[in-house]
Structures are given as C-alpha cells and as structure tokens.
Amino acid sequence: MRPWARSAAWSAAGAALLAVVVVGSAGIGPVRIPPETVMKSVLNAVAVPAGIETSAGGVGPLPIPGVGLLTIPGVDLAFASPFAFPVDSVHQQIVVGVRLPRILLAALVGFALAAAGTVMQGFFRNPMADPSIIGVSSGAAVGAVAFIVFPAALSTTVALPLVGPIEVALSRGTGTSLFAFVGALVAAFGVYAIATRGGRTPVATLLLAGVAVQTFLGAVVSYLQLQAGESLRQIVAWLMGHLSGAAWSEVAVTAAVVPPLFLVLLAYARDLNVLLLGEEEARGLGIAVERTKRVLLAASALVTAAGVAFAGVIGFVGLIVPHMLRLVVGPDHRVLLPTAALSGGTFLVAADTVARSAPAEYPVGIITAAVGAPFFVYLLVTREVTEL
C-alpha cells in the first residue's frame, strides 16, 4: 500500500477511536449520561448560519468630523440548529457547557504534544527526545510561575480614536496562559539562537543548548517556588498539568493554532524522513536542510507552546505516544505523524477522564506518567528497538 494511502487508513482508524473515546468520556462523571444522549446533545448544539438580522442599537454614537454623532446599526448573523432531539436540559448543559470544552481541550493538547514529540524524535534522531528538549516546557513553566508569583496589572484603560477609553481586563487564568505561551516561545527561539552559527544549526549543538537552557530555567522555577508563599499550591498544580475549568474560548484559541501548524509539519514529513539519513545525504538528495530545520523547529515550538499554555506541563505524552505508534505503524513520518497525533489526543482524553473520575481529582500529569511509563517499558521489553 502506498504511504499516503496507509496514512489515510491509519488516520481514519485513529479519528474513529478518538471520536469513540470523546463520546464515552462525555458520559462519565458524577452524572452518568448514555452515549446516545451525548451524541444528541452535541448535535443539538451544532449551529449553522440561518440569516442576517439588523437591530436599531449598534456601535455609537461616534463623533464623525463634519457629520456629528452617528450610530451605526447593528448587524447580526443569526444561527440555528438543524437538529432538535428531545434531550433533558440538565444533561444538555452538562455535556455541552461543562464536559465537552475540557474533553476537546485535552484532545487538542494531546494532539499537539504527540505531533511535536514525533517531529522532535525524528529531528534529533533520538527516541528519547520530546517537545521539552528545546526548552519549550521549561520556558512555559517560568512564564506561568513568574506571573503567579508576581502578578502583573490585570486591567488597564486604552483610549481608541472615535470610540474613547475602553477598559481591557486580563483575568488571572488568561494572564498565566499568556505568560506561559510567551515564555515557551522565548525559550525555544533562545535555544535556536544560541545553537546557530553562520546560518547553520548543528543538531548536536541544539541538543546541548536545549539541555543547558532547561537546567537554567529549572533553577529559575525552583527559586520562584521559594518566593511563592501561599501561591505554591497553585504553582504545583500548574506544573503537574491540569485541564479543570477549561472554557470554549481556550478550545477556540488552541484550535486556531494547532491544526494549521500540524498541516505545516505534515507537509515536511517526507523531508523529515530524508533527514533521518543524515544532513549531508539530505543535501545530496535536494533537501534545503537549514530551511527545513527552521520550519520544523518553529512549528513544533508553536504547537507545543499552544498546548502547554492552557494545560500546564503534561509529561510523557510527547515521548511515549510517538514511540508506541512507531512500533505499530513504522518509522515513515507520512504515516507516523498523523497517527501519533490522533493517538496523543485519544490518550490524553482517556487519561483526563481517569483523573477527573477519582474521588479527589488528580492532576492529569500524574495519570499520564503512571499509565504511560509502565506500558512504555512493556513495549521496550517485548519489542526490540534499534533505530528510528
């Protein structure tokens, strides 16, 4: 079977498994909901454009020079659901308003971490590489912990022409995610800048720079924890990974970043295969090695940053899922990358379901480590791994 046909077949199977796990997870909780009710609730929430409505109220009054005060009528796009299944309103609210945002965020974060881990293992030709190897997770931890310990101003007033002063507020959760995202990108591109000389970025130098920066940022996080005082519990919870309190806005932001960048990574899957032969061999086969490495590093860093910004540092997903899927589907990244990404989403949804089903909810990072590490060891013992 041709590689892209294999990729489509494995991706279809992975997507079907992910859908089954999502539906099953949405029915699990203090209130048990049957799968058919979950599916009907989701379909009832689907909204499609149904027309345009105008209202007398809108923007304004705006002071237009030479015209005076002007109010612009509001124009709203009306939406309606094509489905109207009879579902209890409480069940509808539990599925759509409470559980589904958390489940979809878990799927997107797992998808992102597994995709980035697959690329990093191929990029470094090292099965022990994961998204944190270039300092992304450590940078996100420093940004989030620094904001928790020394919260910046949460609101400010911005004066806009024609509109006047507008108060812009930044919630604590949004600020933590924003600082984590910025910290992740600063760390990743800092490692890249340190390792780049004369327009070339040797993989070995990049790996060592990543280890050095990770160690330094780990020391910064430890220092900040000593200064945390009453915020220490919040810091520990963030560092162990969490998905509680996920909102649709967080799902929308993550969904706007992760899938487009994944397509970029997938477009370079064949080049990543060639890079496994070595950089000189790749140049001989016509691959623009340095440009490919920059694209892969930048896209992987952004995907990882989008994942950890809202969910904290969740370990093992980017390490064990690509490895497990490589043992199943083989090393061809055209097949491995989409299959591992979908499996990462499935794995994290399942792990978070276990975490929130416990009598006292656990951080999801504990579940991923406790479940993933023994299974990883089992695979290594029962199936010999000699190369990527």
Short mmCIF file of C-alpha atoms in Angstrom, two decimals:
data_model
loop_
_atom_site.label_atom_id
_atom_site.label_comp_id
_atom_site.label_asym_id
_atom_site.label_seq_id
_atom_site.Cartn_x
_atom_site.Cartn_y
_atom_site.Cartn_z
CA MET A 1 0.00 0.00 0.00
CA ARG A 2 1.32 3.49 -0.90
CA PRO A 3 2.43 5.66 2.08
CA TRP A 4 -0.31 8.29 1.78
CA ALA A 5 -2.95 5.56 1.42
CA ARG A 6 -1.58 3.92 4.59
CA SER A 7 -1.61 7.32 6.25
CA ALA A 8 -5.27 7.86 5.32
CA ALA A 9 -6.25 4.41 6.55
CA TRP A 10 -4.44 4.75 9.89
CA SER A 11 -5.72 8.32 10.33
CA ALA A 12 -9.31 7.22 9.73
CA ALA A 13 -8.91 4.49 12.33
CA GLY A 14 -7.31 6.94 14.78
CA ALA A 15 -10.05 9.54 14.24
CA ALA A 16 -12.76 6.94 14.78
CA LEU A 17 -11.12 5.77 18.03
CA LEU A 18 -10.78 9.39 19.20
CA ALA A 19 -14.47 10.05 18.49
CA VAL A 20 -15.49 6.95 20.46
CA VAL A 21 -13.32 7.96 23.43
CA VAL A 22 -14.66 11.54 23.36
CA VAL A 23 -18.29 10.37 23.40
CA GLY A 24 -17.58 7.86 26.14
CA SER A 25 -15.69 10.42 28.23
CA ALA A 26 -18.51 12.96 27.94
CA GLY A 27 -20.87 10.46 29.55
CA ILE A 28 -18.60 9.71 32.53
CA GLY A 29 -18.83 11.79 35.70
CA PRO A 30 -20.93 12.29 38.81
CA VAL A 31 -23.97 12.26 36.49
CA ARG A 32 -23.77 9.29 34.10
CA ILE A 33 -25.12 10.08 30.64
CA PRO A 34 -25.73 7.41 27.96
CA PRO A 35 -23.66 7.73 24.73
CA GLU A 36 -26.75 8.28 22.58
CA THR A 37 -27.79 11.20 24.80
CA VAL A 38 -24.26 12.63 24.50
CA MET A 39 -24.43 12.46 20.70
CA LYS A 40 -27.89 14.04 20.60
CA SER A 41 -26.74 16.86 22.92
CA VAL A 42 -23.75 17.57 20.68
CA LEU A 43 -25.89 17.56 17.53
CA ASN A 44 -28.41 19.91 19.18
CA ALA A 45 -25.56 22.33 19.88
CA VAL A 46 -24.48 22.43 16.22
CA ALA A 47 -25.41 25.83 14.80
CA VAL A 48 -25.39 26.91 11.16
CA PRO A 49 -25.99 30.40 9.72
CA ALA A 50 -29.74 30.94 9.24
CA GLY A 51 -29.90 34.58 8.12
CA ILE A 52 -28.95 38.17 8.89
CA GLU A 53 -30.72 40.33 11.46
CA THR A 54 -30.40 44.09 11.98
CA SER A 55 -31.10 45.98 15.15
CA ALA A 56 -31.54 49.68 15.91
CA GLY A 57 -28.86 49.54 18.56
CA GLY A 58 -25.27 49.10 17.47
CA VAL A 59 -21.97 50.95 17.67
CA GLY A 60 -22.05 54.53 18.75
CA PRO A 61 -22.84 57.29 18.94
CA LEU A 62 -19.48 58.01 17.24
CA PRO A 63 -18.23 61.58 16.75
CA ILE A 64 -17.65 61.76 12.94
CA PRO A 65 -15.82 65.01 11.90
CA GLY A 66 -18.12 67.16 9.74
CA VAL A 67 -21.09 64.89 10.34
CA GLY A 68 -21.66 64.88 14.09
CA LEU A 69 -22.71 61.96 16.26
CA LEU A 70 -23.52 58.84 14.26
CA THR A 71 -24.88 55.50 15.41
CA ILE A 72 -24.14 52.51 13.18
CA PRO A 73 -27.00 49.96 13.22
CA GLY A 74 -26.06 46.53 14.46
CA VAL A 75 -25.89 43.66 12.00
CA ASP A 76 -26.00 40.19 13.49
CA LEU A 77 -25.64 36.81 11.79
CA ALA A 78 -28.45 34.56 13.06
CA PHE A 79 -27.67 30.91 13.80
CA ALA A 80 -29.99 27.96 14.24
CA SER A 81 -29.52 24.26 14.90
CA PRO A 82 -30.78 21.84 12.23
CA PHE A 83 -31.35 19.26 14.98
CA ALA A 84 -33.93 19.27 17.78
CA PHE A 85 -33.58 15.92 19.57
CA PRO A 86 -35.50 15.64 22.84
CA VAL A 87 -32.75 15.87 25.49
CA ASP A 88 -33.04 16.77 29.17
CA SER A 89 -31.83 20.37 29.61
CA VAL A 90 -29.60 19.40 32.55
CA HIS A 91 -27.88 16.70 30.50
CA GLN A 92 -27.52 19.14 27.57
CA GLN A 93 -25.83 21.70 29.84
CA ILE A 94 -23.54 19.11 31.47
CA VAL A 95 -22.34 17.75 28.12
CA VAL A 96 -22.02 20.96 26.10
CA GLY A 97 -21.29 23.52 28.80
CA VAL A 98 -19.14 21.57 31.27
CA ARG A 99 -17.56 18.39 29.92
CA LEU A 100 -17.11 18.96 26.20
CA PRO A 101 -14.78 22.03 26.48
CA ARG A 102 -12.47 20.12 28.81
CA ILE A 103 -12.52 16.98 26.63
CA LEU A 104 -11.85 18.87 23.39
CA LEU A 105 -9.03 20.86 25.03
CA ALA A 106 -7.50 17.57 26.21
CA ALA A 107 -7.77 16.17 22.68
CA LEU A 108 -6.11 19.23 21.17
CA VAL A 109 -3.31 19.35 23.77
CA GLY A 110 -2.61 15.62 23.39
CA PHE A 111 -2.68 16.02 19.61
CA ALA A 112 -0.20 18.91 19.82
CA LEU A 113 2.24 17.24 22.22
CA ALA A 114 2.29 13.94 20.31
CA ALA A 115 2.79 15.71 16.97
CA ALA A 116 5.65 17.84 18.33
CA GLY A 117 7.20 14.80 20.03
CA THR A 118 7.13 12.83 16.78
CA VAL A 119 8.91 15.63 14.94
CA MET A 120 11.49 16.13 17.72
CA GLN A 121 12.37 12.41 17.81
CA GLY A 122 12.87 12.40 14.04
CA PHE A 123 14.68 15.75 14.03
CA PHE A 124 17.21 14.71 16.69
CA ARG A 125 17.25 11.05 15.54
CA ASN A 126 16.82 10.23 19.21
CA PRO A 127 13.92 8.11 20.53
CA MET A 128 14.22 9.82 23.95
CA ALA A 129 13.55 13.32 22.55
CA ASP A 130 10.29 15.07 23.35
CA PRO A 131 8.86 18.60 22.91
CA SER A 132 10.62 19.85 26.06
CA ILE A 133 14.07 19.14 24.65
CA ILE A 134 14.37 22.62 23.13
CA GLY A 135 13.25 24.32 26.35
CA VAL A 136 9.60 24.93 25.44
CA SER A 137 8.08 23.36 28.55
CA SER A 138 10.67 24.94 30.87
CA GLY A 139 10.11 28.36 29.30
CA ALA A 140 6.35 28.00 29.71
CA ALA A 141 6.84 26.99 33.34
CA VAL A 142 8.97 30.07 34.05
CA GLY A 143 6.42 32.38 32.39
CA ALA A 144 3.42 30.89 34.20
CA VAL A 145 5.11 30.63 37.60
CA ALA A 146 6.50 34.16 37.34
CA PHE A 147 3.02 35.52 36.64
CA ILE A 148 1.54 33.54 39.55
CA VAL A 149 4.21 34.76 41.99
CA PHE A 150 4.41 38.34 40.69
CA PRO A 151 1.02 39.02 39.03
CA ALA A 152 1.15 41.95 36.62
CA ALA A 153 -1.57 44.58 36.41
CA LEU A 154 -4.73 42.72 35.46
CA SER A 155 -6.52 45.66 33.84
CA THR A 156 -5.74 48.86 32.02
CA THR A 157 -7.56 51.56 30.07
CA VAL A 158 -6.87 52.04 26.36
CA ALA A 159 -8.00 55.19 24.50
CA LEU A 160 -9.18 54.40 20.95
CA PRO A 161 -9.88 57.07 18.28
CA LEU A 162 -13.63 57.69 17.75
CA VAL A 163 -14.57 55.15 20.43
CA GLY A 164 -12.96 56.68 23.50
CA PRO A 165 -11.48 54.96 26.56
CA ILE A 166 -12.00 51.20 26.81
CA GLU A 167 -11.06 49.15 29.87
CA VAL A 168 -9.14 45.99 28.94
CA ALA A 169 -9.12 43.38 31.71
CA LEU A 170 -6.81 40.35 31.90
CA SER A 171 -8.03 37.55 34.15
CA ARG A 172 -5.56 35.58 36.26
CA GLY A 173 -6.08 32.43 34.18
CA THR A 174 -5.63 34.31 30.90
CA GLY A 175 -2.54 36.06 32.20
CA THR A 176 -0.98 32.76 33.29
CA SER A 177 -1.65 31.20 29.86
CA LEU A 178 -0.36 34.27 28.02
CA PHE A 179 2.87 34.41 30.03
CA ALA A 180 3.33 30.65 29.60
CA PHE A 181 2.92 30.95 25.83
CA VAL A 182 5.37 33.85 25.61
CA GLY A 183 7.87 32.09 27.93
CA ALA A 184 7.73 28.94 25.80
CA LEU A 185 8.46 30.82 22.59
CA VAL A 186 11.25 32.93 24.13
CA ALA A 187 12.96 29.78 25.46
CA ALA A 188 12.63 27.85 22.19
CA PHE A 189 13.91 30.64 19.95
CA GLY A 190 16.61 31.46 22.55
CA VAL A 191 17.91 27.89 22.29
CA TYR A 192 17.82 28.17 18.49
CA ALA A 193 19.75 31.47 18.59
CA ILE A 194 22.39 30.04 20.92
CA ALA A 195 22.92 26.98 18.69
CA THR A 196 23.01 28.85 15.36
CA ARG A 197 26.35 29.99 13.97
CA GLY A 198 26.88 31.32 10.45
CA GLY A 199 23.34 30.39 9.39
CA ARG A 200 23.79 26.74 10.34
CA THR A 201 22.26 24.96 13.34
CA PRO A 202 24.04 21.68 14.16
CA VAL A 203 21.66 19.21 15.77
CA ALA A 204 24.18 18.22 18.47
CA THR A 205 24.73 21.87 19.45
CA LEU A 206 20.97 22.45 19.52
CA LEU A 207 20.51 19.44 21.80
CA LEU A 208 23.21 20.58 24.23
CA ALA A 209 21.90 24.16 24.22
CA GLY A 210 18.43 22.84 24.99
CA VAL A 211 19.75 20.80 27.94
CA ALA A 212 21.65 23.82 29.30
CA VAL A 213 18.67 26.17 28.98
CA GLN A 214 16.34 23.59 30.54
CA THR A 215 18.66 23.25 33.53
CA PHE A 216 18.91 27.02 33.98
CA LEU A 217 15.16 27.55 33.67
CA GLY A 218 14.57 24.70 36.14
CA ALA A 219 16.68 26.62 38.64
CA VAL A 220 14.60 29.76 37.97
CA VAL A 221 11.37 27.84 38.62
CA SER A 222 12.81 26.45 41.87
CA TYR A 223 13.76 29.96 43.01
CA LEU A 224 10.30 31.29 42.17
CA GLN A 225 8.71 28.45 44.13
CA LEU A 226 10.72 29.53 47.19
CA GLN A 227 9.24 33.03 46.79
CA ALA A 228 5.69 31.78 46.15
CA GLY A 229 4.33 31.76 49.69
CA GLU A 230 0.60 30.98 49.59
CA SER A 231 0.72 30.57 45.78
CA LEU A 232 2.86 27.42 46.00
CA ARG A 233 -0.12 25.05 45.74
CA GLN A 234 -1.32 26.79 42.58
CA ILE A 235 2.17 26.54 41.09
CA VAL A 236 2.48 22.83 41.84
CA ALA A 237 -0.94 22.18 40.27
CA TRP A 238 0.07 24.05 37.09
CA LEU A 239 3.42 22.24 36.85
CA MET A 240 1.71 18.84 37.14
CA GLY A 241 -0.71 19.58 34.31
CA HIS A 242 -4.38 20.41 34.62
CA LEU A 243 -7.46 20.67 32.43
CA SER A 244 -10.08 21.60 35.01
CA GLY A 245 -12.07 24.73 34.33
CA ALA A 246 -11.45 24.61 30.57
CA ALA A 247 -13.63 27.02 28.60
CA TRP A 248 -14.78 27.20 24.98
CA SER A 249 -12.60 30.29 24.48
CA GLU A 250 -9.49 28.24 25.34
CA VAL A 251 -10.61 25.49 22.96
CA ALA A 252 -11.09 28.07 20.19
CA VAL A 253 -7.63 29.63 20.69
CA THR A 254 -5.90 26.25 20.75
CA ALA A 255 -7.87 25.05 17.72
CA ALA A 256 -6.86 28.17 15.79
CA VAL A 257 -3.15 27.44 16.35
CA VAL A 258 -2.64 23.65 16.46
CA PRO A 259 -4.34 22.22 13.30
CA PRO A 260 -2.84 24.77 10.83
CA LEU A 261 0.66 24.24 12.22
CA PHE A 262 0.16 20.49 12.16
CA LEU A 263 -0.50 20.74 8.41
CA VAL A 264 2.83 22.55 8.09
CA LEU A 265 4.59 19.71 9.92
CA LEU A 266 2.79 17.14 7.78
CA ALA A 267 3.92 18.93 4.61
CA TYR A 268 7.53 18.40 5.73
CA ALA A 269 7.04 14.72 6.69
CA ARG A 270 8.86 13.45 3.60
CA ASP A 271 11.79 15.84 4.22
CA LEU A 272 11.92 14.62 7.81
CA ASN A 273 12.24 11.05 6.50
CA VAL A 274 15.21 12.09 4.38
CA LEU A 275 16.85 13.94 7.31
CA LEU A 276 17.00 10.61 9.16
CA LEU A 277 19.71 9.58 6.64
CA GLY A 278 21.93 12.47 7.80
CA GLU A 279 22.27 16.11 6.80
CA GLU A 280 24.90 15.58 4.09
CA GLU A 281 22.87 12.82 2.47
CA ALA A 282 19.74 15.00 2.66
CA ARG A 283 21.55 17.86 0.89
CA GLY A 284 22.66 15.43 -1.77
CA LEU A 285 19.03 14.44 -2.34
CA GLY A 286 17.98 18.08 -2.84
CA ILE A 287 16.60 18.91 0.62
CA ALA A 288 17.07 22.51 1.84
CA VAL A 289 18.34 21.27 5.18
CA GLU A 290 18.67 24.50 7.17
CA ARG A 291 15.32 25.89 5.98
CA THR A 292 13.61 22.58 6.77
CA LYS A 293 15.12 22.53 10.26
CA ARG A 294 13.99 26.11 10.94
CA VAL A 295 10.43 25.37 9.80
CA LEU A 296 10.21 22.16 11.84
CA LEU A 297 11.62 23.81 14.97
CA ALA A 298 9.39 26.89 14.73
CA ALA A 299 6.21 24.92 14.05
CA SER A 300 6.97 22.38 16.78
CA ALA A 301 7.71 25.13 19.30
CA LEU A 302 4.47 26.98 18.49
CA VAL A 303 2.38 23.79 18.64
CA THR A 304 3.89 22.83 22.00
CA ALA A 305 3.50 26.34 23.39
CA ALA A 306 -0.18 26.40 22.42
CA GLY A 307 -0.63 23.06 24.18
CA VAL A 308 1.10 23.84 27.48
CA ALA A 309 -0.17 27.44 27.75
CA PHE A 310 -3.62 26.36 28.93
CA ALA A 311 -2.93 22.86 30.29
CA GLY A 312 0.40 23.26 32.09
CA VAL A 313 3.32 20.87 31.78
CA ILE A 314 1.98 17.40 30.91
CA GLY A 315 4.78 14.90 30.61
CA PHE A 316 5.17 11.60 28.76
CA VAL A 317 2.57 12.28 26.02
CA GLY A 318 5.13 13.66 23.58
CA LEU A 319 7.61 10.92 24.49
CA ILE A 320 5.74 7.64 24.70
CA VAL A 321 2.89 8.08 22.20
CA PRO A 322 5.15 8.60 19.13
CA HIS A 323 7.35 5.74 20.30
CA MET A 324 4.40 3.37 20.74
CA LEU A 325 2.94 4.27 17.35
CA ARG A 326 6.36 3.91 15.66
CA LEU A 327 6.42 0.31 16.88
CA VAL A 328 2.99 -0.22 15.32
CA VAL A 329 2.97 1.73 12.01
CA GLY A 330 6.71 2.03 11.32
CA PRO A 331 9.10 5.00 11.01
CA ASP A 332 7.65 6.69 7.86
CA HIS A 333 6.61 10.15 9.14
CA ARG A 334 3.94 10.47 6.43
CA VAL A 335 2.09 7.69 8.29
CA LEU A 336 3.51 8.10 11.79
CA LEU A 337 2.86 11.84 12.28
CA PRO A 338 -0.96 11.93 11.83
CA THR A 339 -1.41 8.56 13.54
CA ALA A 340 0.63 9.59 16.58
CA ALA A 341 -1.10 12.98 16.82
CA LEU A 342 -4.58 11.43 16.85
CA SER A 343 -3.45 8.79 19.32
CA GLY A 344 -2.00 11.52 21.56
CA GLY A 345 -5.40 13.20 21.65
CA THR A 346 -7.08 9.88 22.47
CA PHE A 347 -4.53 9.08 25.18
CA LEU A 348 -4.88 12.43 26.94
CA VAL A 349 -8.70 12.37 26.81
CA ALA A 350 -8.68 8.90 28.38
CA ALA A 351 -6.09 9.93 31.00
CA ASP A 352 -8.04 13.06 31.93
CA THR A 353 -11.23 11.01 32.23
CA VAL A 354 -9.48 8.81 34.79
CA ALA A 355 -8.09 11.88 36.59
CA ARG A 356 -11.46 13.60 36.99
CA SER A 357 -13.30 10.37 37.86
CA ALA A 358 -11.25 9.82 41.03
CA PRO A 359 -12.88 10.70 44.39
CA ALA A 360 -10.40 13.59 44.70
CA GLU A 361 -9.47 14.87 41.24
CA TYR A 362 -5.79 14.31 40.36
CA PRO A 363 -3.60 16.41 38.04
CA VAL A 364 -3.67 14.72 34.66
CA GLY A 365 0.15 14.64 34.53
CA ILE A 366 0.14 12.04 37.33
CA ILE A 367 -2.12 9.77 35.29
CA THR A 368 -0.12 10.12 32.05
CA ALA A 369 3.09 9.20 33.88
CA ALA A 370 1.57 6.39 35.95
CA VAL A 371 -0.17 4.76 32.96
CA GLY A 372 2.23 5.61 30.17
CA ALA A 373 5.59 4.76 31.71
CA PRO A 374 4.86 1.09 32.61
CA PHE A 375 3.29 0.48 29.18
CA PHE A 376 6.30 2.11 27.56
CA VAL A 377 8.65 -0.22 29.47
CA TYR A 378 6.50 -3.21 28.44
CA LEU A 379 6.82 -2.30 24.78
CA LEU A 380 10.58 -1.84 25.06
CA VAL A 381 10.99 -5.21 26.77
CA THR A 382 8.75 -7.16 24.38
CA ARG A 383 9.73 -5.44 21.11
CA GLU A 384 13.34 -4.64 20.28
CA VAL A 385 14.00 -1.01 19.34
CA THR A 386 17.25 -0.47 17.50
CA GLU A 387 16.62 2.65 15.37
CA LEU A 388 14.07 5.27 14.39
#
